[in-house]
Short mmCIF file of C-alpha atoms in Angstrom, two decimals:
data_model
loop_
_atom_site.label_atom_id
_atom_site.label_comp_id
_atom_site.label_asym_id
_atom_site.label_seq_id
_atom_site.Cartn_x
_atom_site.Cartn_y
_atom_site.Cartn_z
CA MET A 1 -27.11 30.78 13.27
CA MET A 2 -25.59 27.45 12.26
CA THR A 3 -22.78 26.21 14.48
CA ASN A 4 -20.13 23.61 13.90
CA ALA A 5 -21.82 21.06 16.15
CA ARG A 6 -22.01 17.54 14.77
CA PRO A 7 -25.49 15.96 14.81
CA THR A 8 -25.75 12.24 15.37
CA PRO A 9 -26.27 10.40 12.07
CA PRO A 10 -29.35 8.22 11.76
CA GLU A 11 -28.97 4.78 13.25
CA GLY A 12 -27.65 2.27 10.73
CA ALA A 13 -26.55 4.98 8.32
CA THR A 14 -22.94 3.83 8.22
CA ALA A 15 -23.90 0.29 7.34
CA GLN A 16 -26.22 1.40 4.54
CA ARG A 17 -24.05 4.14 3.08
CA PRO A 18 -22.38 3.23 -0.25
CA HIS A 19 -18.78 4.23 -1.01
CA LEU A 20 -19.05 7.85 -2.16
CA ALA A 21 -16.64 10.76 -2.45
CA LEU A 22 -16.69 14.45 -3.29
CA LEU A 23 -14.36 15.52 -6.11
CA ILE A 24 -13.84 19.24 -5.40
CA GLN A 25 -12.34 21.96 -7.60
CA ASP A 26 -11.59 24.88 -5.27
CA GLY A 27 -10.02 27.66 -7.32
CA GLN A 28 -6.68 26.22 -8.44
CA ARG A 29 -6.80 23.45 -5.83
CA ARG A 30 -8.37 20.03 -6.34
CA GLN A 31 -9.22 17.72 -3.44
CA ILE A 32 -10.92 14.37 -3.07
CA VAL A 33 -12.96 13.84 0.10
CA PRO A 34 -14.10 10.23 0.71
CA LEU A 35 -17.43 10.33 2.56
CA SER A 36 -17.26 7.87 5.44
CA ARG A 37 -19.32 9.66 8.10
CA GLY A 38 -22.91 10.77 8.46
CA TYR A 39 -22.28 14.52 8.68
CA TYR A 40 -19.89 17.11 7.18
CA SER A 41 -19.79 20.87 7.62
CA ILE A 42 -18.57 22.84 4.59
CA GLY A 43 -17.27 26.40 4.58
CA HIS A 44 -14.46 28.95 4.48
CA ASP A 45 -13.58 28.60 8.16
CA ASP A 46 -10.78 26.13 8.86
CA HIS A 47 -12.84 24.41 11.58
CA ASN A 48 -15.12 22.92 8.93
CA ASP A 49 -14.80 19.27 7.96
CA ILE A 50 -14.49 20.37 4.32
CA ARG A 51 -12.73 23.71 3.94
CA LEU A 52 -13.19 25.77 0.73
CA ALA A 53 -10.86 28.71 0.16
CA SER A 54 -12.55 30.28 -2.88
CA GLU A 55 -14.16 33.72 -2.71
CA GLY A 56 -17.90 33.71 -2.19
CA VAL A 57 -17.83 30.79 0.25
CA SER A 58 -19.04 31.80 3.73
CA ARG A 59 -17.56 30.73 7.09
CA TYR A 60 -20.20 28.02 7.57
CA HIS A 61 -21.49 27.62 4.04
CA ALA A 62 -23.38 24.32 3.97
CA SER A 63 -23.76 20.95 5.63
CA LEU A 64 -23.90 17.44 4.20
CA VAL A 65 -25.98 14.84 6.05
CA TRP A 66 -26.51 11.17 5.27
CA LEU A 67 -30.22 10.32 5.32
CA GLY A 68 -31.26 6.76 4.64
CA ASN A 69 -29.94 5.95 1.17
CA HIS A 70 -28.66 9.33 0.00
CA TYR A 71 -26.95 12.53 1.08
CA PHE A 72 -28.88 15.69 1.87
CA ILE A 73 -27.15 19.09 1.45
CA GLN A 74 -28.38 22.37 2.90
CA THR A 75 -26.99 25.91 3.00
CA SER A 76 -26.25 27.80 6.19
CA GLY A 77 -27.72 31.12 5.02
CA MET A 78 -24.80 33.04 6.57
CA GLN A 79 -23.00 36.10 5.28
CA ALA A 80 -19.59 35.44 3.76
CA SER A 81 -16.71 35.84 6.25
CA ASP A 82 -18.23 38.62 8.36
CA GLY A 83 -19.89 36.55 11.07
CA ASP A 84 -23.25 38.36 10.84
CA ASP A 85 -26.49 36.44 11.20
CA ASN A 86 -28.09 38.16 8.23
CA PRO A 87 -29.19 35.76 5.48
CA SER A 88 -27.38 35.87 2.14
CA ASP A 89 -27.46 34.15 -1.21
CA SER A 90 -25.09 31.22 -0.88
CA HIS A 91 -25.00 30.59 -4.65
CA LEU A 92 -25.40 26.85 -4.04
CA THR A 93 -26.63 24.98 -7.11
CA ILE A 94 -27.21 21.31 -7.86
CA ASN A 95 -26.94 20.37 -11.55
CA GLY A 96 -27.24 24.04 -12.43
CA LYS A 97 -30.39 24.71 -10.36
CA PRO A 98 -30.15 27.17 -7.41
CA LEU A 99 -31.50 25.79 -4.14
CA VAL A 100 -31.33 26.11 -0.38
CA ALA A 101 -31.52 22.36 0.33
CA GLY A 102 -31.81 19.17 -1.68
CA HIS A 103 -30.92 15.51 -2.08
CA LEU A 104 -27.70 14.35 -3.75
CA SER A 105 -27.08 11.27 -5.85
CA PRO A 106 -23.87 9.99 -7.47
CA GLY A 107 -23.05 12.06 -10.55
CA ASP A 108 -24.69 15.25 -9.27
CA SER A 109 -22.75 18.48 -9.91
CA ILE A 110 -22.53 20.99 -7.06
CA VAL A 111 -21.50 24.65 -7.18
CA PHE A 112 -20.81 26.23 -3.79
CA GLY A 113 -19.98 29.69 -5.11
CA ARG A 114 -17.59 31.53 -7.36
CA GLY A 115 -14.61 29.23 -8.04
CA ALA A 116 -15.78 26.29 -5.91
CA ARG A 117 -17.55 23.31 -7.45
CA ALA A 118 -17.73 19.58 -6.84
CA ARG A 119 -19.20 16.32 -8.06
CA LEU A 120 -20.50 13.44 -5.96
CA VAL A 121 -18.99 10.24 -7.37
CA ALA A 122 -19.32 6.57 -6.53
CA VAL A 123 -16.15 4.69 -5.64
CA ARG A 124 -16.00 0.98 -6.42
CA PRO A 125 -13.67 -0.54 -3.81
CA GLY A 126 -12.23 -4.01 -3.91
CA PRO A 127 -13.96 -6.91 -2.09
CA GLY A 128 -14.04 -6.42 1.65
CA SER A 129 -12.49 -2.94 1.57
CA THR A 130 -13.74 0.16 3.35
CA PRO A 131 -13.72 3.75 2.12
CA PRO A 132 -10.53 5.61 3.03
CA ALA A 133 -10.62 8.37 5.61
CA PRO A 134 -9.90 11.99 4.56
CA GLY A 135 -6.15 12.52 4.10
CA HIS A 136 -5.48 8.78 3.75
CA GLN A 137 -2.20 8.03 1.95
CA PHE A 138 -2.53 5.14 -0.50
CA SER A 139 0.18 2.48 -0.62
CA ARG A 140 1.78 1.41 -3.90
CA SER A 141 -0.22 -1.82 -3.90
CA GLN A 142 -3.46 0.08 -3.34
CA LEU A 143 -2.65 2.42 -6.19
CA GLY A 144 -1.49 -0.21 -8.65
CA GLY A 145 -3.13 -3.45 -7.61
CA ALA A 146 -1.62 -6.86 -8.26
CA GLN A 147 -0.95 -6.10 -11.92
CA GLY A 148 0.18 -2.50 -11.39
CA ARG A 149 -3.10 -1.13 -12.76
CA PRO A 150 -4.93 1.82 -11.19
CA SER A 151 -7.82 0.79 -8.99
CA CYS A 152 -11.35 1.44 -10.22
CA GLY A 153 -11.92 3.99 -7.47
CA LEU A 154 -9.11 6.24 -8.64
CA ILE A 155 -10.09 5.87 -12.29
CA GLU A 156 -13.51 7.27 -11.41
CA PHE A 157 -11.90 10.59 -10.47
CA PHE A 158 -10.43 11.06 -13.97
CA PRO A 159 -11.68 14.10 -15.91
CA ASP A 160 -11.51 12.08 -19.16
CA LEU A 161 -14.16 9.95 -20.82
CA ILE A 162 -12.64 6.53 -21.63
CA LEU A 163 -14.17 4.19 -24.22
CA ARG A 164 -13.12 0.72 -25.37
CA PHE A 165 -14.56 -0.22 -28.76
CA ASP A 166 -14.01 -2.84 -31.46
CA THR A 167 -13.45 -2.64 -35.22
CA ARG A 168 -17.20 -2.37 -35.85
CA GLY A 169 -17.44 0.62 -33.54
CA ASP A 170 -19.39 -1.21 -30.83
CA ILE A 171 -18.64 0.15 -27.35
CA LEU A 172 -17.40 -2.63 -25.07
CA GLU A 173 -16.59 -0.64 -21.95
CA VAL A 174 -17.12 2.91 -20.65
CA GLN A 175 -15.40 4.81 -17.87
CA ALA A 176 -17.52 7.89 -17.21
CA SER A 177 -15.92 11.30 -16.81
CA VAL A 178 -16.34 13.64 -13.87
CA ASP A 179 -16.29 16.54 -16.34
CA PRO A 180 -19.87 17.92 -16.43
CA ASP A 181 -19.79 18.62 -20.18
CA LEU A 182 -18.47 15.19 -21.14
CA CYS A 183 -21.14 13.65 -18.92
CA ARG A 184 -23.77 15.18 -21.20
CA LEU A 185 -22.66 13.19 -24.24
CA THR A 186 -25.51 10.81 -25.02
CA GLY A 187 -25.21 7.34 -26.50
CA CYS A 188 -21.80 6.55 -24.95
CA ALA A 189 -22.87 3.32 -23.28
CA VAL A 190 -21.89 -0.33 -23.44
CA GLY A 191 -23.64 -2.03 -26.33
CA GLN A 192 -24.07 1.19 -28.30
CA SER A 193 -22.01 2.25 -31.32
CA VAL A 194 -19.61 5.18 -31.51
CA THR A 195 -21.68 6.34 -34.50
CA GLY A 196 -24.45 7.18 -32.04
CA CYS A 197 -22.13 9.22 -29.81
CA PHE A 198 -20.27 11.47 -32.23
CA ASP A 199 -20.50 13.33 -35.52
CA VAL A 200 -19.43 11.51 -38.66
CA ASN A 201 -16.10 13.37 -38.84
CA VAL A 202 -15.20 12.33 -35.30
CA VAL A 203 -16.18 8.71 -36.02
CA ALA A 204 -14.03 8.69 -39.17
CA ASN A 205 -11.06 9.97 -37.17
CA LEU A 206 -11.64 7.36 -34.47
CA PHE A 207 -11.37 4.56 -37.02
CA SER A 208 -8.48 6.01 -39.05
CA HIS A 209 -6.36 6.93 -36.03
CA GLY A 210 -7.28 3.67 -34.35
CA GLN A 211 -6.03 1.73 -37.36
CA ARG A 212 -2.80 3.73 -37.34
CA ALA A 213 -2.38 3.07 -33.60
CA THR A 214 -2.70 -0.68 -34.28
CA GLU A 215 -0.24 -0.61 -37.18
CA THR A 216 2.40 1.43 -35.33
CA ARG A 217 1.61 0.12 -31.83
CA SER A 218 1.82 3.70 -30.63
CA LEU A 219 -0.37 6.46 -29.24
CA GLN A 220 -2.31 8.45 -31.85
CA SER A 221 -4.24 11.66 -31.16
CA PHE A 222 -6.44 14.23 -32.85
CA GLU A 223 -8.58 17.21 -31.88
CA ALA A 224 -12.26 17.51 -32.73
CA ALA A 225 -15.27 19.75 -32.11
CA ILE A 226 -18.19 17.68 -30.85
CA SER A 227 -21.64 19.22 -31.18
CA LEU A 228 -23.37 19.49 -27.80
CA ASP A 229 -26.66 21.40 -27.57
CA ASN A 230 -25.72 23.23 -30.81
CA GLN A 231 -22.47 24.40 -29.20
CA PRO A 232 -18.98 23.06 -29.99
CA LEU A 233 -17.31 21.01 -27.28
CA PHE A 234 -13.62 20.93 -28.19
CA CYS A 235 -11.95 17.66 -27.27
CA GLU A 236 -8.58 15.99 -27.55
CA VAL A 237 -8.94 12.29 -28.41
CA ARG A 238 -6.10 9.85 -27.76
CA LEU A 239 -6.20 6.33 -29.16
CA VAL A 240 -4.21 3.28 -28.08
CA PRO A 241 -4.54 -0.34 -29.26
CA ALA A 242 -6.12 -2.66 -26.68
CA GLY A 243 -6.11 -6.29 -27.68
CA LEU A 244 -7.06 -7.88 -30.98
CA GLY A 245 -9.22 -5.49 -33.00
CA GLU A 246 -9.98 -3.25 -30.04
CA HIS A 247 -9.05 0.33 -29.21
CA ILE A 248 -9.23 2.61 -26.20
CA ALA A 249 -10.24 6.24 -26.78
CA ILE A 250 -9.35 8.74 -24.04
CA ILE A 251 -11.41 11.89 -24.56
CA ARG A 252 -10.51 15.13 -22.78
CA ASN A 253 -12.43 18.42 -22.75
CA ILE A 254 -10.10 21.18 -24.03
CA THR A 255 -12.78 23.81 -24.68
CA GLU A 256 -11.28 26.39 -22.32
CA ARG A 257 -7.84 25.95 -23.88
CA LYS A 258 -9.29 26.38 -27.37
CA ARG A 259 -11.14 29.52 -26.36
CA LEU A 260 -7.92 30.96 -25.01
CA GLU A 261 -6.09 30.05 -28.23
CA GLN A 262 -8.82 31.69 -30.30
CA ALA A 263 -8.65 34.83 -28.17
CA LEU A 264 -4.87 35.01 -28.60
CA LEU A 265 -5.23 34.49 -32.35
CA ALA A 266 -7.85 37.24 -32.56
CA ASP A 267 -5.50 39.61 -30.72
CA ALA A 268 -2.70 38.75 -33.15
CA ILE A 269 -4.65 39.73 -36.28
CA HIS A 270 -6.71 42.67 -35.02
CA ASP A 271 -5.89 46.28 -34.29
CA SER A 272 -6.16 46.82 -30.54
CA LEU A 273 -7.75 50.28 -30.83
CA THR A 274 -10.40 49.92 -33.53
CA GLY A 275 -10.95 46.16 -33.57
CA LEU A 276 -10.35 46.10 -37.32
CA LEU A 277 -7.94 43.67 -38.93
CA ASN A 278 -4.32 44.79 -38.77
CA ARG A 279 -1.81 45.19 -41.61
CA SER A 280 -0.55 41.59 -41.62
CA ALA A 281 -4.08 40.18 -41.69
CA PHE A 282 -5.03 42.51 -44.55
CA MET A 283 -1.96 41.48 -46.54
CA GLU A 284 -2.97 37.84 -46.18
CA LYS A 285 -6.55 38.55 -47.35
CA ALA A 286 -5.28 40.54 -50.34
CA ALA A 287 -2.83 37.75 -51.23
CA GLN A 288 -5.76 35.33 -51.34
CA ALA A 289 -7.62 37.70 -53.69
CA ILE A 290 -4.60 37.90 -56.03
CA ALA A 291 -4.28 34.09 -56.07
CA LEU A 292 -7.98 33.78 -56.90
CA LYS A 293 -7.64 36.34 -59.71
CA ASN A 294 -4.72 34.39 -61.20
CA SER A 295 -6.74 31.18 -61.19
CA ARG A 296 -10.04 32.67 -62.34
CA ALA A 297 -9.87 35.50 -64.85
CA ALA A 298 -13.52 36.53 -64.37
CA TYR A 299 -12.89 37.37 -60.72
CA ASN A 300 -12.05 41.02 -59.97
CA PHE A 301 -11.39 42.99 -56.83
CA ALA A 302 -10.29 46.45 -55.75
CA VAL A 303 -8.05 47.85 -53.02
CA LEU A 304 -8.84 51.26 -51.49
CA PHE A 305 -6.10 53.12 -49.59
CA VAL A 306 -7.68 55.63 -47.17
CA ASP A 307 -5.75 58.40 -45.44
CA LEU A 308 -7.55 60.83 -43.12
CA ASP A 309 -7.15 64.53 -43.93
CA ASN A 310 -5.53 66.77 -41.31
CA PHE A 311 -5.70 64.10 -38.61
CA LYS A 312 -2.57 65.50 -36.97
CA VAL A 313 -4.42 68.75 -36.38
CA VAL A 314 -7.08 66.89 -34.37
CA ASN A 315 -4.43 65.15 -32.27
CA ASP A 316 -2.48 68.35 -31.64
CA SER A 317 -5.43 70.61 -30.90
CA LEU A 318 -7.88 68.27 -29.12
CA GLY A 319 -5.55 65.66 -27.69
CA HIS A 320 -4.73 62.02 -28.41
CA TRP A 321 -7.80 60.73 -26.54
CA VAL A 322 -10.11 62.55 -28.96
CA GLY A 323 -7.94 61.38 -31.85
CA ASP A 324 -8.32 57.77 -30.72
CA GLN A 325 -12.08 58.15 -30.37
CA LEU A 326 -12.22 59.62 -33.86
CA LEU A 327 -10.38 56.60 -35.28
CA ILE A 328 -12.80 54.24 -33.50
CA GLU A 329 -15.86 56.05 -34.88
CA ILE A 330 -14.43 56.15 -38.40
CA ALA A 331 -13.72 52.42 -38.23
CA ARG A 332 -17.40 51.88 -37.37
CA LYS A 333 -18.46 53.99 -40.35
CA PHE A 334 -16.26 51.91 -42.66
CA LYS A 335 -17.62 48.60 -41.38
CA ALA A 336 -21.20 49.82 -41.74
CA ALA A 337 -20.62 50.80 -45.39
CA LEU A 338 -19.15 47.47 -46.55
CA ARG A 339 -20.75 44.27 -47.73
CA PRO A 340 -20.41 41.23 -45.41
CA GLY A 341 -17.68 39.64 -47.55
CA ASP A 342 -15.48 42.74 -47.87
CA THR A 343 -12.46 43.52 -45.68
CA VAL A 344 -11.39 46.70 -43.89
CA ALA A 345 -8.16 47.06 -41.91
CA ARG A 346 -6.20 49.72 -40.08
CA LEU A 347 -2.70 49.77 -41.52
CA GLY A 348 -1.39 52.08 -38.82
CA GLY A 349 -1.84 55.66 -37.61
CA ASP A 350 -4.62 57.25 -39.66
CA GLU A 351 -4.24 54.93 -42.67
CA PHE A 352 -6.85 52.33 -43.58
CA ALA A 353 -7.20 49.79 -46.39
CA ILE A 354 -10.33 48.25 -47.86
CA LEU A 355 -10.54 45.12 -50.01
CA LEU A 356 -13.67 44.77 -52.18
CA HIS A 357 -14.13 41.14 -53.21
CA ASP A 358 -15.68 39.87 -56.44
CA ILE A 359 -16.89 43.13 -58.01
CA SER A 360 -18.10 43.33 -61.60
CA SER A 361 -16.53 46.69 -62.44
CA VAL A 362 -14.39 49.49 -61.05
CA ALA A 363 -17.55 51.63 -60.85
CA ILE A 364 -18.53 49.74 -57.68
CA ALA A 365 -15.27 50.80 -56.00
CA LEU A 366 -15.76 54.41 -57.11
CA GLU A 367 -19.32 54.41 -55.73
CA LEU A 368 -18.15 53.02 -52.38
CA ALA A 369 -15.47 55.72 -52.15
CA HIS A 370 -18.19 58.33 -52.73
CA GLN A 371 -20.37 56.79 -49.99
CA LEU A 372 -17.44 56.79 -47.57
CA GLN A 373 -16.80 60.48 -48.27
CA GLN A 374 -20.45 61.24 -47.47
CA ARG A 375 -20.36 59.25 -44.23
CA LEU A 376 -17.16 60.97 -43.10
CA ALA A 377 -18.67 64.40 -43.83
CA MET A 378 -21.22 63.88 -41.03
CA PRO A 379 -19.89 65.56 -37.83
CA LEU A 380 -19.11 63.52 -34.72
CA ARG A 381 -19.65 64.59 -31.11
CA LEU A 382 -16.45 63.78 -29.19
CA ASP A 383 -15.54 65.12 -25.75
CA ASN A 384 -18.47 67.57 -25.96
CA ARG A 385 -17.09 68.98 -29.21
CA GLU A 386 -18.24 68.68 -32.78
CA VAL A 387 -15.47 67.09 -34.83
CA PHE A 388 -15.43 66.98 -38.63
CA SER A 389 -13.42 64.48 -40.65
CA SER A 390 -12.61 63.68 -44.26
CA ALA A 391 -10.28 61.36 -46.12
CA SER A 392 -8.32 61.03 -49.35
CA ILE A 393 -8.98 57.69 -51.05
CA GLY A 394 -6.88 55.95 -53.68
CA ILE A 395 -8.26 53.01 -55.67
CA ALA A 396 -6.39 50.22 -57.48
CA TYR A 397 -8.41 47.78 -59.60
CA SER A 398 -7.38 44.20 -60.32
CA ASP A 399 -7.53 44.50 -64.13
CA GLY A 400 -3.75 45.08 -64.05
CA GLU A 401 -1.07 42.39 -63.83
CA TYR A 402 -0.52 42.07 -60.10
CA ASP A 403 1.71 39.36 -58.68
CA SER A 404 2.04 40.73 -55.14
CA VAL A 405 0.05 42.55 -52.49
CA GLU A 406 2.79 45.16 -52.22
CA ALA A 407 2.32 46.11 -55.89
CA ILE A 408 -1.44 46.73 -55.77
CA LEU A 409 -1.24 48.43 -52.36
CA HIS A 410 1.49 50.71 -53.73
CA HIS A 411 -0.71 51.67 -56.67
CA ALA A 412 -3.61 52.46 -54.35
CA ASP A 413 -1.22 54.55 -52.24
CA VAL A 414 -0.06 56.48 -55.34
CA ALA A 415 -3.68 57.16 -56.28
CA MET A 416 -4.39 58.36 -52.73
CA TYR A 417 -1.61 60.97 -52.97
CA ARG A 418 -3.11 62.25 -56.22
CA ALA A 419 -6.48 62.56 -54.46
CA LYS A 420 -4.88 64.41 -51.55
CA ALA A 421 -3.14 66.80 -53.94
CA ALA A 422 -6.55 67.60 -55.46
CA GLY A 423 -7.89 68.79 -52.08
CA ARG A 424 -9.76 67.45 -49.05
CA SER A 425 -12.34 64.66 -49.33
CA GLN A 426 -11.30 63.48 -52.79
CA SER A 427 -10.81 60.04 -54.36
CA ALA A 428 -8.75 58.94 -57.37
CA LEU A 429 -8.37 55.80 -59.46
CA PHE A 430 -4.86 54.57 -60.22
CA ASP A 431 -3.90 55.14 -63.86
CA PRO A 432 -0.76 53.23 -64.93
CA ALA A 433 -0.19 55.75 -67.73
CA LEU A 434 0.37 58.49 -65.14
CA ASP A 435 2.65 56.45 -62.86
CA GLU A 436 6.10 55.60 -64.17
CA SER A 437 7.85 55.47 -60.77
CA PRO A 438 9.28 52.16 -59.55
CA LEU A 439 7.90 50.45 -56.45
CA ALA A 440 9.04 52.00 -53.20
#
């Protein structure tokens, strides 16, 4: 069992040790621990030199020891928070590789467990200075220096990648980021060109926004997706003028924010039960089809209005849970029957709409309606019961003069009611000669 005893650091270790610090993200809390001693205990218990509050960190989780010219980290092998001596997986990784013990060098990324990670960074102090002790409060002069600028040591803790480049795109200065993804960008080094760091679209934006920053003497910004290992790394890039013909680019990783935005957008346009597009999203897709038809006469499309037969009976007799499961299964049948470019949406309740893009004749829409009827005729096993379904389908084809989504959807709806009047599991094509009623 590992205790909290402090071993004596190797002789001469303090004199040889460079100025290093741990930048720690511990759940929602961030802390910077300057490393000025030869030994640190790390764990959940508040008696540790470095205390981590995140779940998955044990009472005495790991220790950090200065050996010669580098730090050595090792896990305690203790159970989390229960005090037992049984070994457990500490989830310690260095640069993504699980390990029990290993050497650390500046730039290495450390994960202690769920929600707790850190990076070992080098701190460049001023001449004759010593690394600050943990909890040290910096004075205004230490923070700003003689000219009010941040010291190099504090800049090194920034999550942003900072580049200074000239009008030719040559990189004149680099401030590395502590963000592990930004650290993986290759080619961002002094003497290299920004064209070797980023995609052509990003480079074009760097120059155009940089020129605008120079002309207006103001901050300019843009967002870009940078390709990293065939995956998009979403970044916000801010540009400020820096001297004659030079610019500073401050690059921040906003991938998590973008993923959240995309998830919120997906929720806004999809039906929460079936996962299909919702009514507003379908209306937008259909509007695009009408605009395309108006600009290109050879393009044709069809709208199918689908209403399930006797769905209320299922809800009333078998319950709403079975009714919801039936809607989910029917949505899957619809998606499986369509081509990749077609659109299916749930308008609400037991009503669905299908948009068939770029079809050569109305016969294709009629054939799809027939296939849907056949798929729906197959019984489903829901809640240990065999459930049968069918639908009435109305079809409106784009050979008419349509100037709005409401008009073509109304015609498909009228055709659906004619199909329903003809009996279960029927489909009908809208015929303008049989419909003289105004739009509802």
